Coordinates of C-alpha atoms in Angstrom, one line a residue:
M1 CA 26.5 21.6 -82.2
T2 CA 28.6 18.5 -81.7
W3 CA 29.5 16.2 -78.5
L4 CA 32.9 15.2 -78.2
L5 CA 32.1 12.2 -76.1
P6 CA 28.5 11.5 -76.8
S7 CA 28.8 8.4 -74.9
A8 CA 28.8 10.5 -71.4
L9 CA 25.2 11.6 -72.1
A10 CA 23.7 8.3 -72.8
I11 CA 25.4 7.6 -69.2
A12 CA 24.0 10.3 -67.6
G13 CA 20.5 9.7 -68.6
V14 CA 20.6 6.4 -67.3
S15 CA 21.5 7.8 -63.8
A16 CA 18.8 10.1 -63.9
L17 CA 16.2 7.4 -64.7
V18 CA 17.6 4.9 -62.4
A19 CA 17.1 8.2 -59.8
T20 CA 13.8 9.1 -60.7
A21 CA 13.0 5.1 -60.6
L22 CA 14.5 5.6 -56.8
H23 CA 12.1 8.3 -55.7
F24 CA 8.9 6.1 -56.7
I25 CA 10.1 3.5 -54.3
A26 CA 9.0 5.3 -51.1
R27 CA 9.0 4.5 -47.4
S28 CA 6.4 6.0 -44.6
R29 CA 5.3 5.5 -41.0
P30 CA 1.6 3.8 -40.8
L31 CA -1.0 6.1 -39.9
A32 CA -1.7 6.4 -36.2
E33 CA -5.3 5.3 -34.9
S34 CA -6.7 5.6 -31.4
L35 CA -7.6 1.8 -29.8
P36 CA -9.4 1.3 -26.8
T37 CA -7.2 -1.1 -25.6
A38 CA -4.0 1.0 -26.4
R39 CA -3.5 1.9 -22.6
F40 CA -1.9 -1.7 -22.3
V41 CA 0.5 -1.4 -24.7
P42 CA 3.6 0.1 -23.6
H43 CA 5.1 3.3 -24.4
R44 CA 7.9 2.7 -27.4
P45 CA 8.3 4.5 -30.3
V46 CA 6.8 3.1 -33.4
R47 CA 9.6 2.0 -35.9
A48 CA 7.5 -0.2 -38.5
R49 CA 7.4 1.0 -41.7
A50 CA 5.1 0.4 -45.0
R51 CA 6.7 0.4 -48.7
S52 CA 4.7 2.1 -50.9
I53 CA 4.8 2.8 -54.7
A54 CA 4.7 6.6 -55.3
L55 CA 6.6 9.5 -56.5
S56 CA 7.9 11.3 -53.4
D57 CA 10.4 14.1 -52.7
V58 CA 9.6 15.9 -56.4
L59 CA 11.9 19.2 -55.6
L60 CA 14.4 16.6 -54.6
L61 CA 14.5 14.9 -57.5
V62 CA 14.4 17.4 -59.9
V63 CA 18.1 19.2 -58.3
R64 CA 19.3 15.7 -58.5
T65 CA 18.3 15.2 -61.8
A66 CA 19.9 17.8 -62.6
A67 CA 23.1 17.8 -61.4
V68 CA 23.1 14.4 -63.2
L69 CA 22.4 15.7 -66.6
A70 CA 24.5 18.9 -65.9
L71 CA 28.1 16.8 -65.4
G72 CA 27.1 14.1 -68.1
A73 CA 26.8 17.5 -70.4
A74 CA 30.1 18.4 -68.7
V75 CA 32.1 15.5 -69.6
A76 CA 30.5 14.9 -73.0
G77 CA 31.7 18.5 -73.8
P78 CA 29.4 20.2 -76.2
V79 CA 30.9 22.1 -79.1
F80 CA 29.1 24.5 -80.7
A81 CA 30.1 25.3 -84.7
G82 CA 29.5 28.7 -86.5
A83 CA 29.4 27.0 -89.7
R84 CA 25.8 27.9 -90.9
G85 CA 26.2 26.3 -94.0
R86 CA 30.0 27.3 -94.5
V87 CA 32.5 26.0 -97.0
R88 CA 36.2 26.1 -96.1
R89 CA 38.5 25.6 -99.3
I90 CA 42.2 24.3 -98.3
V91 CA 44.0 24.4 -101.6
A92 CA 47.4 22.9 -101.7
L93 CA 50.3 24.3 -104.2
D94 CA 52.8 22.9 -105.8
R95 CA 55.8 25.1 -105.5
S96 CA 59.2 22.0 -105.7
R97 CA 61.3 21.5 -109.1
D98 CA 58.6 19.3 -110.4
V99 CA 56.6 22.4 -111.6
G100 CA 57.3 23.8 -115.1
D101 CA 56.4 27.3 -114.4
M102 CA 55.8 28.7 -111.0
R103 CA 53.3 31.5 -112.7
E104 CA 51.1 29.6 -114.1
A105 CA 51.0 27.3 -110.5
R106 CA 50.1 30.4 -109.0
D107 CA 47.6 31.8 -111.2
S108 CA 45.9 28.4 -111.1
A109 CA 45.5 29.0 -107.5
R110 CA 44.4 32.6 -107.7
A111 CA 41.5 30.6 -109.6
V112 CA 40.3 28.6 -107.0
L113 CA 41.5 30.7 -103.8
H114 CA 38.5 33.0 -101.8
A115 CA 38.9 34.8 -99.1
G116 CA 38.6 32.5 -95.9
D117 CA 40.2 30.2 -98.2
V118 CA 43.7 28.3 -96.6
L119 CA 46.7 27.7 -98.8
I120 CA 49.5 25.5 -98.1
A121 CA 52.7 25.5 -100.7
F122 CA 54.6 22.5 -100.3
D123 CA 57.6 21.1 -101.9
S124 CA 59.1 18.6 -99.9
V125 CA 57.8 19.6 -96.6
A126 CA 54.8 22.2 -96.2
A127 CA 53.9 25.3 -94.8
P128 CA 50.4 26.9 -94.2
R129 CA 50.4 30.4 -95.5
G130 CA 47.7 33.2 -96.0
S131 CA 45.9 33.5 -99.4
D132 CA 46.9 36.9 -99.7
A133 CA 50.4 35.6 -99.7
L134 CA 50.2 33.9 -102.9
D135 CA 52.3 36.1 -104.6
S136 CA 55.6 35.5 -102.4
V137 CA 55.2 31.3 -103.4
T138 CA 58.0 31.1 -105.2
S139 CA 59.5 27.6 -106.8
I140 CA 62.0 25.5 -104.8
D141 CA 64.5 23.3 -106.1
A142 CA 63.7 20.6 -103.5
V143 CA 61.7 17.2 -104.8
G144 CA 58.2 17.5 -104.3
S145 CA 56.4 15.7 -101.9
L146 CA 52.4 15.2 -101.9
S147 CA 52.9 13.1 -98.9
A148 CA 53.9 16.5 -97.6
G149 CA 51.4 18.3 -99.1
F150 CA 48.3 15.5 -98.0
A151 CA 49.3 15.8 -94.3
A152 CA 49.4 19.8 -94.0
A153 CA 46.1 19.7 -95.5
M154 CA 44.3 17.2 -93.3
R155 CA 45.7 19.3 -90.3
A156 CA 44.7 22.5 -91.6
A157 CA 41.2 20.6 -92.3
A158 CA 41.1 19.4 -88.6
R159 CA 41.9 22.9 -87.2
L160 CA 39.1 25.0 -89.6
S161 CA 36.5 22.3 -89.3
S162 CA 34.9 23.6 -86.0
D163 CA 34.2 27.2 -88.1
A164 CA 33.5 25.6 -91.9
D165 CA 30.3 23.0 -92.7
S166 CA 31.7 21.4 -95.4
M167 CA 35.2 21.5 -96.4
E168 CA 36.8 20.6 -100.1
L169 CA 40.6 19.8 -100.8
V170 CA 42.3 21.4 -103.9
L171 CA 45.7 19.9 -105.6
V172 CA 48.2 22.2 -107.8
S173 CA 50.5 19.6 -108.6
P174 CA 52.0 18.3 -112.2
I175 CA 51.4 14.9 -109.9
G176 CA 55.3 13.6 -111.4
A177 CA 56.4 10.5 -110.7
E178 CA 59.0 11.5 -108.5
E179 CA 56.9 13.3 -106.1
I180 CA 54.6 10.0 -104.9
D181 CA 56.5 8.0 -102.0
E182 CA 55.1 4.7 -100.3
A183 CA 53.0 6.9 -97.8
T184 CA 51.3 8.6 -100.0
S185 CA 48.8 6.9 -100.6
R186 CA 48.0 5.9 -97.1
I187 CA 47.9 9.3 -96.2
R188 CA 45.4 10.2 -99.0
A189 CA 43.3 7.5 -97.6
E190 CA 42.8 9.2 -94.7
W191 CA 40.9 12.3 -96.3
P192 CA 37.2 10.8 -96.9
G193 CA 36.2 12.5 -100.5
R194 CA 37.3 13.4 -103.8
I195 CA 40.1 15.3 -104.2
H196 CA 40.0 18.3 -106.9
V197 CA 42.9 18.0 -109.3
V198 CA 44.2 21.4 -111.1
P199 CA 47.2 19.9 -113.2
V200 CA 50.0 22.6 -114.4
R201 CA 52.8 22.0 -116.8
A202 CA 55.5 19.5 -115.5
A203 CA 59.2 20.4 -115.7
P204 CA 61.3 18.5 -118.1
G205 CA 63.9 16.1 -117.1
N206 CA 67.5 16.9 -116.5
A207 CA 68.9 13.9 -116.6
R208 CA 72.4 13.2 -118.7
T209 CA 75.6 11.6 -118.6
A210 CA 78.1 13.8 -116.4
R211 CA 81.2 14.9 -118.2
V212 CA 84.0 14.9 -115.4
E213 CA 87.2 17.3 -115.8
S214 CA 89.8 17.5 -112.9
A215 CA 93.4 19.3 -112.7
A216 CA 94.6 15.9 -110.6
G217 CA 96.8 13.1 -111.7
A218 CA 95.3 10.1 -113.2
N219 CA 96.9 8.5 -110.0
D220 CA 94.4 10.0 -107.9
V221 CA 92.2 7.5 -105.5
V222 CA 89.4 9.3 -106.7
I223 CA 90.2 9.9 -110.5
A224 CA 91.4 6.4 -110.8
G225 CA 87.5 5.1 -110.2
L226 CA 86.1 7.5 -111.9
S227 CA 88.2 6.6 -114.8
L228 CA 87.0 3.3 -114.5
M229 CA 83.4 4.9 -115.2
G230 CA 84.3 6.5 -118.4
V231 CA 83.2 10.2 -117.5
V232 CA 86.7 11.7 -116.9
H233 CA 87.3 14.2 -120.0
S234 CA 89.5 17.4 -120.5
V235 CA 86.4 19.1 -120.3
G236 CA 83.3 18.7 -118.5
D237 CA 79.9 20.0 -116.5
V238 CA 81.5 18.6 -113.4
R239 CA 84.5 19.5 -111.8
I240 CA 86.6 17.7 -109.6
A241 CA 88.7 20.2 -106.9
R242 CA 91.3 17.6 -104.7
G243 CA 92.8 20.9 -103.5
R244 CA 91.7 24.3 -102.5
L245 CA 89.5 25.7 -104.4
T246 CA 90.3 28.8 -106.4
A247 CA 89.0 32.4 -107.7
S248 CA 88.9 30.8 -110.7
D249 CA 86.9 27.5 -109.7
S250 CA 84.4 29.7 -107.4
V251 CA 84.1 31.3 -110.9
W252 CA 83.4 28.7 -112.9
A253 CA 80.2 27.0 -110.5
R254 CA 78.6 29.9 -111.4
D255 CA 77.8 29.1 -115.0
T256 CA 74.6 27.4 -115.4
G257 CA 74.2 23.9 -115.1
H258 CA 78.0 23.2 -113.3
V259 CA 78.6 21.4 -110.7
L260 CA 82.3 22.3 -108.4
V261 CA 82.9 18.6 -106.5
H262 CA 85.3 20.2 -103.9
W263 CA 86.5 16.6 -102.5
P264 CA 89.9 17.5 -100.2
A265 CA 92.7 15.0 -100.7
N266 CA 94.1 16.0 -96.9
D267 CA 93.2 18.2 -94.5
S268 CA 95.3 21.2 -95.5
A269 CA 93.2 21.2 -98.6
A270 CA 90.0 21.6 -97.2
G271 CA 89.7 24.8 -95.3
W272 CA 87.0 24.2 -93.4
Q273 CA 85.6 24.0 -89.4
P274 CA 87.3 20.5 -87.9
R275 CA 85.1 18.3 -85.8
P276 CA 85.1 18.8 -81.6
A277 CA 87.0 15.4 -81.6
I278 CA 87.9 13.5 -84.9
D279 CA 86.7 9.9 -84.9
A280 CA 85.9 7.4 -87.3
I281 CA 83.0 5.3 -88.9
G282 CA 82.0 2.2 -91.1
G283 CA 80.0 3.6 -93.8
V284 CA 78.3 6.4 -95.7
T285 CA 75.6 6.8 -98.0
S286 CA 74.3 8.3 -100.8
A287 CA 70.8 8.3 -102.5
S288 CA 73.0 6.2 -105.2
G289 CA 74.8 3.5 -103.0
T290 CA 76.7 2.9 -100.0
L291 CA 80.5 2.4 -99.0
V292 CA 81.4 0.1 -95.9
G293 CA 85.3 1.1 -95.0
R294 CA 86.7 2.8 -92.4
F295 CA 86.6 6.5 -92.8
P296 CA 87.8 9.2 -90.3
R297 CA 85.6 12.2 -89.9
A298 CA 87.9 15.2 -89.2
W299 CA 85.4 17.7 -90.5
A300 CA 81.9 19.4 -89.3
L301 CA 79.8 20.2 -92.6
H302 CA 76.9 22.2 -92.8
G303 CA 74.6 22.7 -95.6
N304 CA 72.1 20.8 -97.6
A305 CA 73.2 17.4 -96.9
I306 CA 73.6 14.8 -99.6
V307 CA 75.6 12.2 -98.2
R308 CA 75.5 11.2 -94.9
W309 CA 77.6 8.6 -92.8
A310 CA 75.9 5.8 -91.1
D311 CA 74.7 7.6 -87.8
G312 CA 73.0 10.6 -90.1
E313 CA 75.6 13.6 -89.7
A314 CA 76.3 14.8 -92.9
A315 CA 79.2 13.1 -95.2
A316 CA 78.8 15.9 -98.4
V317 CA 76.4 19.0 -98.7
E318 CA 75.5 21.1 -101.7
H319 CA 75.5 24.9 -102.2
A320 CA 73.8 26.6 -104.8
V321 CA 76.2 29.7 -106.7
G322 CA 74.8 31.5 -109.4
G323 CA 73.5 29.1 -112.0
G324 CA 75.4 26.1 -110.5
C325 CA 76.6 24.8 -107.3
I326 CA 79.4 23.8 -104.8
R327 CA 79.3 20.1 -103.2
D328 CA 81.4 19.7 -100.3
V329 CA 82.6 16.2 -99.7
G330 CA 84.1 15.5 -96.3
I331 CA 85.1 11.7 -97.1
V332 CA 89.1 10.9 -96.8
L333 CA 89.7 8.1 -99.2
D334 CA 93.2 6.1 -98.0
P335 CA 95.6 7.3 -101.5
V336 CA 96.5 3.7 -101.3
S337 CA 93.2 1.6 -101.0
D338 CA 91.7 0.0 -104.0
L339 CA 88.1 0.9 -102.6
T340 CA 87.5 3.5 -105.6
L341 CA 88.3 0.7 -108.4
R342 CA 85.2 -1.5 -106.8
A343 CA 81.5 -1.6 -108.2
P344 CA 80.2 0.2 -104.9
F345 CA 82.2 3.5 -105.4
R346 CA 80.7 3.6 -109.0
R347 CA 77.0 3.4 -107.4
F348 CA 78.3 5.6 -104.3
V349 CA 80.1 8.4 -106.7
A350 CA 76.9 8.5 -109.2
R351 CA 74.9 10.9 -106.7
L352 CA 78.2 13.1 -106.3
L353 CA 78.1 13.6 -110.3
E354 CA 74.4 14.0 -110.8
P355 CA 73.0 18.2 -111.9
C356 CA 72.3 20.5 -109.1
G357 CA 69.5 19.6 -107.1
G358 CA 69.8 15.9 -108.1
T359 CA 68.4 14.3 -110.8
R360 CA 65.3 15.1 -112.2
R361 CA 62.8 13.0 -113.9
S362 CA 60.4 13.6 -116.0
G363 CA 57.0 13.1 -116.1
R364 CA 53.5 12.6 -114.8
A365 CA 52.2 9.5 -112.8
D366 CA 50.8 6.7 -114.4
S367 CA 47.3 7.2 -114.9
A368 CA 45.3 4.9 -112.5
L369 CA 47.4 6.1 -109.6
I370 CA 46.5 9.8 -110.3
A371 CA 42.7 8.5 -110.2
S372 CA 43.4 6.4 -107.3
L373 CA 45.0 9.9 -105.9
V374 CA 41.8 12.1 -107.0
G375 CA 39.2 9.3 -105.6
G376 CA 36.1 7.7 -107.4
A377 CA 32.9 8.7 -108.2
R378 CA 31.4 7.6 -104.9
F379 CA 33.4 9.9 -103.6
A380 CA 31.7 13.2 -102.7
A381 CA 33.6 16.6 -103.8
L382 CA 32.4 18.6 -100.7
V383 CA 33.6 16.6 -97.1
P384 CA 31.3 17.0 -94.1
A385 CA 33.7 18.9 -91.3
A386 CA 32.3 16.9 -88.6
M387 CA 34.0 14.2 -90.1
L388 CA 37.3 15.3 -90.3
R389 CA 37.4 17.6 -86.2
D390 CA 40.0 16.0 -84.4
R391 CA 38.0 14.8 -81.1
A392 CA 40.8 14.0 -79.6
S393 CA 42.3 17.6 -79.4
Q394 CA 39.2 19.1 -79.3
S395 CA 37.8 21.1 -76.2
S396 CA 34.9 22.2 -75.0
S397 CA 34.4 26.1 -73.6
W398 CA 31.4 25.2 -72.0
S399 CA 32.4 21.9 -69.9
P400 CA 33.8 24.1 -67.0
W401 CA 30.7 26.1 -66.9
L402 CA 29.0 22.9 -66.5
L403 CA 30.5 21.4 -63.9
V404 CA 30.0 24.4 -62.0
L405 CA 26.8 24.3 -62.3
G406 CA 26.5 20.5 -61.5
A407 CA 28.9 20.9 -58.3
A408 CA 26.2 23.9 -57.4
L409 CA 23.2 21.6 -57.9
L410 CA 24.9 19.1 -55.8
L411 CA 25.3 21.6 -52.9
T412 CA 21.7 22.4 -53.5
E413 CA 20.5 19.1 -52.5
M414 CA 22.4 18.2 -49.6
A415 CA 20.9 21.1 -48.3
A416 CA 17.7 20.1 -49.3
R417 CA 17.9 16.7 -47.5
K418 CA 19.2 18.2 -44.3
M419 CA 15.9 20.5 -44.3
E420 CA 13.9 17.6 -44.6
K421 CA 15.3 15.6 -42.3
R422 CA 14.8 18.6 -39.6
P423 CA 11.9 18.1 -37.6
A424 CA 8.7 20.8 -38.0

C-alpha cells in the first residue's frame, strides 16, 4: 500500500496527539462537604472549579481521535497495488525508415515480449499496441524519433505502475543518428533506470545528387534557377512539371526512386482546390532553407507537408505513388523575378529534389551517445514501480469511504457531547 499525500498522515497524527493531550487537562467541581457554619453562608450556586491532570472522557477521546485519523487518511489517499513481485516490461519498437529489416525488428521484439507486457511502436510519433498485434506493425517511411518512443514508454509506465512491483524498458532500434534530437537526452533522463537496447540492422542511406528533367524551357523561372545548380539534364530521377500533369507523368512517377515535382506556373496549370480567400504571405520555409518575398497563396494543399508557409500552413505536400512520389508545390513565383537566381533559392529548393521521404542519413549514433542512452552501471535494469507512479493524476478509491467514516464519527462525537451535558 502507498499514499498519494503522506504528509496528511503526519498532520493527522499530530492533531490526534493534541486532542489526547487536551483530554488530560480537565476541570472539575470541588467536592461538597457539610460545615457547621454553612448555615450562615447565603444560598448561591457553586461556580469554583479545580484544574487537574487526569484522563477524562475516554469514549469521547476515542471517537475524536478516530475521526481525525480517518479524515487524515482520506486526504492522504491510500492506494493498494496488487503487484506481488510482478515485473512489467515495456518494449519500444522502432518502425521508422531507419530500420533496415522490419521482420528482423519484429522477431527481436517478439523474443523479449511476454504475456502482459506493453508494446509501443514508434516512428515520428508513438502508439501503444498489444503484444498480440506485433505482426501488424509495419515499417513507416517516416523519420524515427527516440524522443517520441521514450515519452510514450514513460506514459505507459506511469499508467501500469500500480499493477507491478518493477518496470523494465526495452528499446528495439538501430538508434540511427537522425533519430536523436535535442529533447532525446532530457526525456531519457526522466527514466530512473537502465534501458535494455536490442540493436537491429539499420537501413542504408539514400543520399544522392539529383538529376532534374523538365519539358519547360530554359527561360522558365524555376528551371533557370535549377540550371545554376547544375542539376538539369535531359534524363533524370526528378521531373519538374510546370503545367498540368499528364498520364505519362503519373506512370513515370510510379517507378522506384522517381520524384515528380508538380510546380504549376499559373492557376490553369494546377487543377487543385482553391483557398476560400486568396491572400499573400512574406515567407516560405523548407528543411533546407527559407525564401523571403511576397507570395500569393491560391490553393489549399492536403497531404504530408514538406514545405510550409510562415504561418505553418502547407506550401508543398508529398504523396506516395507506387515506388515513387508526387510533390505538389503551391508556390507561385513571379516570372520576371530574379529570386530563383539567388543562393537562398538554391538552398530552399534542395528539399524538393530529395528522394521520396527525404534524405536518409546512414549510420548509427556515436558510441558515447548510445552509452548515455543505455545508462551506466549505477542504474538498475529493473525500476521500482513506485518511482514511476504519477501521483499528481492518481486517485484513491478508498478516500470517499474514509471521508464518509470521518463524517459519521464527527456526528457521533457531537451526539456524545450532548448526552454528556444532559443532567442526570
